[in-house]
Amino acid sequence: MDNAVALSPNTAPVPATFAGRLAAMPLRSKLSALIGIAALAGVVFAMTAWNSHGDYKVLYANLSDKDGGAVIAQLSQMNVPYRMSEGGAAILVPAAQVHDLRLKMATAGLPKGAVSGFELMDSARFGQTQFQERLTFQRGLEGELTRSISSLAAVQAARVHLALPNQNGFFREQQKPSASVLLTLHPGRALDRAQIAGIVHLVSSSVPEMSPKAVSVLDQSGALLTGSAEGGAAGAGLDAQQLAYVGQIEAGYTKRIVDLVEPIVGSNNLRASVTAEVDFSQTEATSEEFKPNQGADASVSIRSQQTSEQGGAAGTALASGVPGAASNQPPIAATAPLVGASQPLQGAPSGAVGGSGGRREAVTNYEVDKTVRVTKSATGNVKRLNAAVVVNNRSVTDARGKTTQVPLAADEIEKITALVRESIGFNQERGDSVKVVNAPFRVEPTSNVEVPFWKSPELIDMIRAAALPTGLAIVAMLVFFGLVRPAVKAALVARPAQLPRPGMRIDAVVDDEQSYPTPAIAAPPTTLRQIEGAKALAKDNPAAVAGIVRGWVGGSEAA
């Protein structure tokens, strides 16, 4: 018979458009989709911000607090993103805007800490006094000198203070100008004597009537780099150039010792140190010596000679004395000895009859030796050398391959000492000393600890760099597949019509020919409603339900 029970699902009509399907979604699905979309937007924004992290470059560095605050305020007013480096030493801005922002900041007069030179004279106000004009000129001159000094490689920053007194009409009452220079050197840099003299000459030459002695140069620690004319910088100790010279001398002697002794004792078995005492004082001595002419062979040069002779009238002198050969000899020429009193004039005795006798005098002056010697000692003379050498024990390997440390013999120590003395030019008169000691070197055991691959710094840095983007990517995937995708799939894909399952349509005849009415039970769209419909069918028509169950158990569908 055609009596049958039909179970058809009670399905609502499905909208044809996407908007309609989206509106027909439950409220819970809509909230999940909105939360997922917002989370994805946050992840995308975080990824974009992280990718733009390396696009920042330095706009200004090493600004004062006042200038840094003014620059940051200007950037905030211009709506330009900025960042501060570690420690606040630099201001970072997007790389594409660095040059544009520098021009705009310069137009706004920032940073104000920049040194201004003679361009201050371009903005002179109308009606300014002579004092203001002179002060502006002094500021411009100080700025120009600061720029010139700051251009040196070793100078990080500089400040110049000029003292320019007012000039009056009285020459004797005029005061000389002076200057002070404060230098901030780069870490690890130093100025030698020639560079300091160059800075002093630059400042003194830029100001009229300024003497180089009136320029003082200081470093960032307050040490005076220039000195007075009397003592100079060496009055308080050695300057940088002198210390460098002493270091070069000591290093040269040490290298000589190592190069000479190391081939004997082996590499890394020798330690040497040389201390040099260098005299940088300058002395000048002048001596004048007089040496008389002595001996028969001594060269004699006559400076001046004077002879005077006086006698009576001719024919008045009468012969006198004892007649004989002695009285008839001519007089002997007078001689003047080099040392002692001069001898009297000798001649034949004469007598005067009716008049006085003759007189003769001779004076001779000779040159005396004179030596003038000027001695000026050189600077940087080595006054004393002290050398200390430590030699390691000798390594001896026996037949079994065992290595032991054996001290050096006394004669070997003496040989090494002699070599060290010859290498440094040992001079006992000036107090040099050389000491060679044999002692075992203590070697600290070093263990090569192998760092695991997963603890290597490179891998750790790589993980740190990739942790944020990887985490953001995982969060984005979870949000998409957990919240967004189900909602989008439910809105895009239409639900198919529910097909009747076995037992949903009943065309069965049980025993008699009684026909059963076919109830129209609509299955709810959810499982709960389907269960309620099945319960109602079993309650209203138990025979039909029993036939359905019998057919399921038998493995064949009811006809």
mmCIF file of N, CA and C in Angstrom, residues 123-173:
data_model
loop_
_atom_site.group_PDB
_atom_site.id
_atom_site.type_symbol
_atom_site.label_atom_id
_atom_site.label_comp_id
_atom_site.label_asym_id
_atom_site.label_seq_id
_atom_site.Cartn_x
_atom_site.Cartn_y
_atom_site.Cartn_z
ATOM 1 N N SER A 123 73.505 90.339 10.680
ATOM 2 C CA SER A 123 72.217 90.640 11.319
ATOM 3 C C SER A 123 72.345 91.806 12.300
ATOM 4 N N ALA A 124 73.149 92.788 11.939
ATOM 5 C CA ALA A 124 73.332 93.951 12.823
ATOM 6 C C ALA A 124 72.056 94.793 12.835
ATOM 7 N N ARG A 125 71.638 95.172 14.027
ATOM 8 C CA ARG A 125 70.427 95.972 14.184
ATOM 9 C C ARG A 125 70.738 97.463 13.975
ATOM 10 N N PHE A 126 69.754 98.164 13.566
ATOM 11 C CA PHE A 126 69.910 99.591 13.349
ATOM 12 C C PHE A 126 69.919 100.295 14.706
ATOM 13 N N GLY A 127 70.875 101.169 14.899
ATOM 14 C CA GLY A 127 70.946 101.934 16.125
ATOM 15 C C GLY A 127 71.722 101.274 17.240
ATOM 16 N N GLN A 128 72.482 100.212 16.960
ATOM 17 C CA GLN A 128 73.247 99.576 18.021
ATOM 18 C C GLN A 128 74.447 100.444 18.388
ATOM 19 N N THR A 129 74.859 100.349 19.620
ATOM 20 C CA THR A 129 75.944 101.183 20.130
ATOM 21 C C THR A 129 77.292 100.632 19.696
ATOM 22 N N GLN A 130 78.315 101.410 19.946
ATOM 23 C CA GLN A 130 79.662 100.988 19.596
ATOM 24 C C GLN A 130 80.101 99.786 20.425
ATOM 25 N N PHE A 131 79.652 99.740 21.678
ATOM 26 C CA PHE A 131 79.995 98.601 22.528
ATOM 27 C C PHE A 131 79.367 97.320 21.978
ATOM 28 N N GLN A 132 78.096 97.385 21.567
ATOM 29 C CA GLN A 132 77.448 96.211 21.011
ATOM 30 C C GLN A 132 78.113 95.776 19.712
ATOM 31 N N GLU A 133 78.527 96.721 18.891
ATOM 32 C CA GLU A 133 79.199 96.363 17.647
ATOM 33 C C GLU A 133 80.548 95.698 17.927
ATOM 34 N N ARG A 134 81.289 96.244 18.889
ATOM 35 C CA ARG A 134 82.580 95.645 19.233
ATOM 36 C C ARG A 134 82.395 94.250 19.842
ATOM 37 N N LEU A 135 81.342 94.082 20.668
ATOM 38 C CA LEU A 135 81.084 92.770 21.259
ATOM 39 C C LEU A 135 80.669 91.757 20.196
ATOM 40 N N THR A 136 79.879 92.165 19.215
ATOM 41 C CA THR A 136 79.490 91.264 18.132
ATOM 42 C C THR A 136 80.700 90.852 17.304
ATOM 43 N N PHE A 137 81.600 91.789 17.046
ATOM 44 C CA PHE A 137 82.822 91.460 16.323
ATOM 45 C C PHE A 137 83.678 90.464 17.107
ATOM 46 N N GLN A 138 83.771 90.643 18.421
ATOM 47 C CA GLN A 138 84.547 89.714 19.246
ATOM 48 C C GLN A 138 83.923 88.322 19.226
ATOM 49 N N ARG A 139 82.590 88.228 19.310
ATOM 50 C CA ARG A 139 81.926 86.928 19.246
ATOM 51 C C ARG A 139 82.154 86.261 17.901
ATOM 52 N N GLY A 140 82.087 87.040 16.831
ATOM 53 C CA GLY A 140 82.347 86.459 15.515
ATOM 54 C C GLY A 140 83.768 85.963 15.372
ATOM 55 N N LEU A 141 84.737 86.711 15.906
ATOM 56 C CA LEU A 141 86.138 86.282 15.835
ATOM 57 C C LEU A 141 86.360 85.019 16.663
ATOM 58 N N GLU A 142 85.744 84.948 17.819
ATOM 59 C CA GLU A 142 85.849 83.729 18.632
ATOM 60 C C GLU A 142 85.239 82.534 17.910
ATOM 61 N N GLY A 143 84.085 82.741 17.248
ATOM 62 C CA GLY A 143 83.473 81.645 16.509
ATOM 63 C C GLY A 143 84.323 81.166 15.349
ATOM 64 N N GLU A 144 84.939 82.080 14.622
ATOM 65 C CA GLU A 144 85.794 81.675 13.511
ATOM 66 C C GLU A 144 87.012 80.911 14.004
ATOM 67 N N LEU A 145 87.617 81.347 15.094
ATOM 68 C CA LEU A 145 88.755 80.609 15.656
ATOM 69 C C LEU A 145 88.332 79.232 16.146
ATOM 70 N N THR A 146 87.134 79.158 16.742
ATOM 71 C CA THR A 146 86.639 77.854 17.208
ATOM 72 C C THR A 146 86.439 76.900 16.046
ATOM 73 N N ARG A 147 85.882 77.384 14.950
ATOM 74 C CA ARG A 147 85.712 76.534 13.778
ATOM 75 C C ARG A 147 87.055 76.039 13.242
ATOM 76 N N SER A 148 88.037 76.917 13.209
ATOM 77 C CA SER A 148 89.344 76.516 12.682
ATOM 78 C C SER A 148 90.010 75.481 13.574
ATOM 79 N N ILE A 149 89.941 75.674 14.881
ATOM 80 C CA ILE A 149 90.587 74.729 15.796
ATOM 81 C C ILE A 149 89.838 73.405 15.820
ATOM 82 N N SER A 150 88.513 73.433 15.719
ATOM 83 C CA SER A 150 87.724 72.192 15.747
ATOM 84 C C SER A 150 87.940 71.346 14.511
ATOM 85 N N SER A 151 88.487 71.920 13.448
ATOM 86 C CA SER A 151 88.737 71.138 12.239
ATOM 87 C C SER A 151 89.940 70.222 12.371
ATOM 88 N N LEU A 152 90.727 70.338 13.439
ATOM 89 C CA LEU A 152 91.847 69.425 13.652
ATOM 90 C C LEU A 152 91.335 68.025 13.945
ATOM 91 N N ALA A 153 92.104 67.026 13.529
ATOM 92 C CA ALA A 153 91.646 65.640 13.648
ATOM 93 C C ALA A 153 91.517 65.203 15.101
ATOM 94 N N ALA A 154 92.408 65.651 15.972
ATOM 95 C CA ALA A 154 92.393 65.200 17.366
ATOM 96 C C ALA A 154 91.438 65.991 18.239
ATOM 97 N N VAL A 155 90.893 67.093 17.749
ATOM 98 C CA VAL A 155 90.041 67.971 18.560
ATOM 99 C C VAL A 155 88.583 67.625 18.293
ATOM 100 N N GLN A 156 87.859 67.311 19.354
ATOM 101 C CA GLN A 156 86.427 67.044 19.239
ATOM 102 C C GLN A 156 85.601 68.318 19.334
ATOM 103 N N ALA A 157 85.941 69.192 20.235
ATOM 104 C CA ALA A 157 85.255 70.476 20.390
ATOM 105 C C ALA A 157 86.247 71.472 20.964
ATOM 106 N N ALA A 158 85.948 72.763 20.767
ATOM 107 C CA ALA A 158 86.843 73.814 21.242
ATOM 108 C C ALA A 158 86.031 75.043 21.595
ATOM 109 N N ARG A 159 86.593 75.826 22.510
ATOM 110 C CA ARG A 159 86.032 77.122 22.884
ATOM 111 C C ARG A 159 87.184 78.111 23.005
ATOM 112 N N VAL A 160 86.948 79.293 22.479
ATOM 113 C CA VAL A 160 87.972 80.336 22.474
ATOM 114 C C VAL A 160 87.418 81.564 23.191
ATOM 115 N N HIS A 161 88.190 82.077 24.150
ATOM 116 C CA HIS A 161 87.823 83.284 24.893
ATOM 117 C C HIS A 161 88.892 84.339 24.622
ATOM 118 N N LEU A 162 88.462 85.472 24.091
ATOM 119 C CA LEU A 162 89.373 86.564 23.788
ATOM 120 C C LEU A 162 89.151 87.700 24.775
ATOM 121 N N ALA A 163 90.239 88.265 25.244
ATOM 122 C CA ALA A 163 90.207 89.451 26.109
ATOM 123 C C ALA A 163 90.806 90.599 25.318
ATOM 124 N N LEU A 164 89.919 91.411 24.729
ATOM 125 C CA LEU A 164 90.352 92.538 23.904
ATOM 126 C C LEU A 164 90.110 93.826 24.672
ATOM 127 N N PRO A 165 91.139 94.429 25.236
ATOM 128 C CA PRO A 165 90.945 95.658 26.020
ATOM 129 C C PRO A 165 90.633 96.848 25.115
ATOM 130 N N ASN A 166 90.017 97.860 25.727
ATOM 131 C CA ASN A 166 89.726 99.102 25.001
ATOM 132 C C ASN A 166 91.022 99.879 24.775
ATOM 133 N N GLN A 167 91.196 100.359 23.569
ATOM 134 C CA GLN A 167 92.392 101.110 23.222
ATOM 135 C C GLN A 167 92.123 102.607 23.443
ATOM 136 N N ASN A 168 93.111 103.271 24.033
ATOM 137 C CA ASN A 168 93.006 104.717 24.252
ATOM 138 C C ASN A 168 94.139 105.424 23.532
ATOM 139 N N GLY A 169 94.197 106.727 23.685
ATOM 140 C CA GLY A 169 95.201 107.515 22.978
ATOM 141 C C GLY A 169 96.574 107.496 23.595
ATOM 142 N N PHE A 170 96.713 106.944 24.780
ATOM 143 C CA PHE A 170 98.011 106.926 25.465
ATOM 144 C C PHE A 170 98.669 105.572 25.212
ATOM 145 N N PHE A 171 99.789 105.602 24.551
ATOM 146 C CA PHE A 171 100.452 104.361 24.158
ATOM 147 C C PHE A 171 100.963 103.587 25.370
ATOM 148 N N ARG A 172 101.472 104.278 26.376
ATOM 149 C CA ARG A 172 102.028 103.595 27.546
ATOM 150 C C ARG A 172 100.954 102.915 28.378
ATOM 151 N N GLU A 173 99.719 103.391 28.312
ATOM 152 C CA GLU A 173 98.653 102.821 29.126
ATOM 153 C C GLU A 173 97.852 101.755 28.391
#
